[in-house]
Coordinates of C-alpha atoms in Angstrom, one line a residue:
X1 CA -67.4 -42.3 -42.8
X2 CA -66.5 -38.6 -43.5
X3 CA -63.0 -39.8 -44.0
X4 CA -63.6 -42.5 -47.0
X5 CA -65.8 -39.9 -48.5
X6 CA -62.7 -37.6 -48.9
X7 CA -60.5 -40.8 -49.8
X8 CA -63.3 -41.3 -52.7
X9 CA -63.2 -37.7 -53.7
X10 CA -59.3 -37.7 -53.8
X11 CA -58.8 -40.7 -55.5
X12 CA -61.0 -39.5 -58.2
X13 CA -59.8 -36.5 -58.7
X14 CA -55.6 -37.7 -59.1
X15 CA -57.6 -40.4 -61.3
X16 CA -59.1 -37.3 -63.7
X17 CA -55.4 -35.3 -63.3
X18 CA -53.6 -38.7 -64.8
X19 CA -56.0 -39.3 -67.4
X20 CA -57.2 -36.4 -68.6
X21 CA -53.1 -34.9 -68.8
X22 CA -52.0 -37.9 -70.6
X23 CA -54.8 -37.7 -72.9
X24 CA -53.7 -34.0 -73.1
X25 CA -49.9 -35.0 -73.9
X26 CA -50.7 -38.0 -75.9
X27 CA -52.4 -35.8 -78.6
X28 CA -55.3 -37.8 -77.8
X29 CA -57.7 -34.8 -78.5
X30 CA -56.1 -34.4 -81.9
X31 CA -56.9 -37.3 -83.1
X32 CA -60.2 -36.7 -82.2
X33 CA -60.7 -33.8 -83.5
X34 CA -59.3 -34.3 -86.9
X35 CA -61.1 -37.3 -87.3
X36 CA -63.7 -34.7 -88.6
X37 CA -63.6 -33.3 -92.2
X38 CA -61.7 -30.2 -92.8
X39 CA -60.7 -29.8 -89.4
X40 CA -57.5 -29.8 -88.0
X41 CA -55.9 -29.0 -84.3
X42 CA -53.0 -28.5 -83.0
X43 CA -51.3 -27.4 -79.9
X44 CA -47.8 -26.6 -78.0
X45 CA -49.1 -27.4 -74.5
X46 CA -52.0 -28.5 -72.5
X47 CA -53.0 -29.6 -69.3
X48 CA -56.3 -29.4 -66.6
X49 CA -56.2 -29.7 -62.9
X50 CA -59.9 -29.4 -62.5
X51 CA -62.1 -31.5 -64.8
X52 CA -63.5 -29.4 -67.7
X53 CA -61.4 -26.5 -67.1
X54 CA -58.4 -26.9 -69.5
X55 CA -55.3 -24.3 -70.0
X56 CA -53.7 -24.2 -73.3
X57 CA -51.0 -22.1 -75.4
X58 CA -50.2 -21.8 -78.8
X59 CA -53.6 -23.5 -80.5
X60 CA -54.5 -23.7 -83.8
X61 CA -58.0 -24.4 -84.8
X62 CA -58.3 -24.6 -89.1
X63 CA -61.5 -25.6 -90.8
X64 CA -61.9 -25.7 -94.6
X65 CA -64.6 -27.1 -96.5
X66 CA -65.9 -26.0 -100.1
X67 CA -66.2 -22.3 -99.9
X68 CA -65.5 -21.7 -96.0
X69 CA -61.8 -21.7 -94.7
X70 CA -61.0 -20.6 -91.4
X71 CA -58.1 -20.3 -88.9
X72 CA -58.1 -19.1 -84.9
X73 CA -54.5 -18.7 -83.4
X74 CA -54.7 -18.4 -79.6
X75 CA -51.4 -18.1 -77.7
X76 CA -52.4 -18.4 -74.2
X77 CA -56.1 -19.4 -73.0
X78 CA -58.3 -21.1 -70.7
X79 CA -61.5 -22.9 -71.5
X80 CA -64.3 -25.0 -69.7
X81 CA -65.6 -27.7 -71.7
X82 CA -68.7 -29.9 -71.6
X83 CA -67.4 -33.5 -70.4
X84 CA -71.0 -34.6 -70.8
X85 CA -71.5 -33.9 -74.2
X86 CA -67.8 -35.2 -75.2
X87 CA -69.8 -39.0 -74.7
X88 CA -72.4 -37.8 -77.4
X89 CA -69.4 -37.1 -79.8
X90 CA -70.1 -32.9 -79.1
X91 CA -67.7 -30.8 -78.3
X92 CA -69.0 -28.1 -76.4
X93 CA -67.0 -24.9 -75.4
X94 CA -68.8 -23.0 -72.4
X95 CA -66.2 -19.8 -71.5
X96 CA -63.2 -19.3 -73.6
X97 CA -60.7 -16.6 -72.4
X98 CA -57.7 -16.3 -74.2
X99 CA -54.6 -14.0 -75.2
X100 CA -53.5 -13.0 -78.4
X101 CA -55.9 -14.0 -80.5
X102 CA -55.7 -13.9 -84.1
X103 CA -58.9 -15.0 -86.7
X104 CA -58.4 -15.5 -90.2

């Protein structure tokens, strides 16, 4: 019984690892992301080995809308994100730490 339990548990994990780095790679988040007026994202690399803890380098967050524009450059950083909200179309950062940061 113990056993199938840690099959269970290890299958779903390498599961999350697949999918959520080839969403990573495939600029799946992107997409999403842009999908949004005035928004747009881009990074170098990304990847997460536990789920909603996700490394990152060289992002770039810009937002513009009629009298507000925006831009955060982060080279390196790690961030834990809410996987729950992501299904109610939020994105929801809980910790962000992150080197070399710039805001304009």
């Amino acid at each position: 019984m113990a056993r199938r339990v840690v099959y269970v548990v290890a299958g779903l994990e390498l599961f999350y690892v697949v999918g959520a780095n080839a969403f990573l790679r495939s600029n799946g988040v992107v997409a999403l992301v842009q999908a949004a007026d005035g928004v747009k994202l881009d990074y170098a690399s990304a990847y997460s080995v536990v789920p909603g803890h996700v490394h990152v380098r060289h992002l770039r967050l810009r937002f513009e809308d009629y009298n507000v524009q925006f831009q955060v450059l982060v080279e390196k950083g790690t961030l834990d994100i809410g996987l729950t909200e992501l299904l109610h179309k939020k994105f929801h950062v809980y910790s962000l730490l992150a080197d070399g940061v710039s805001f304009r």
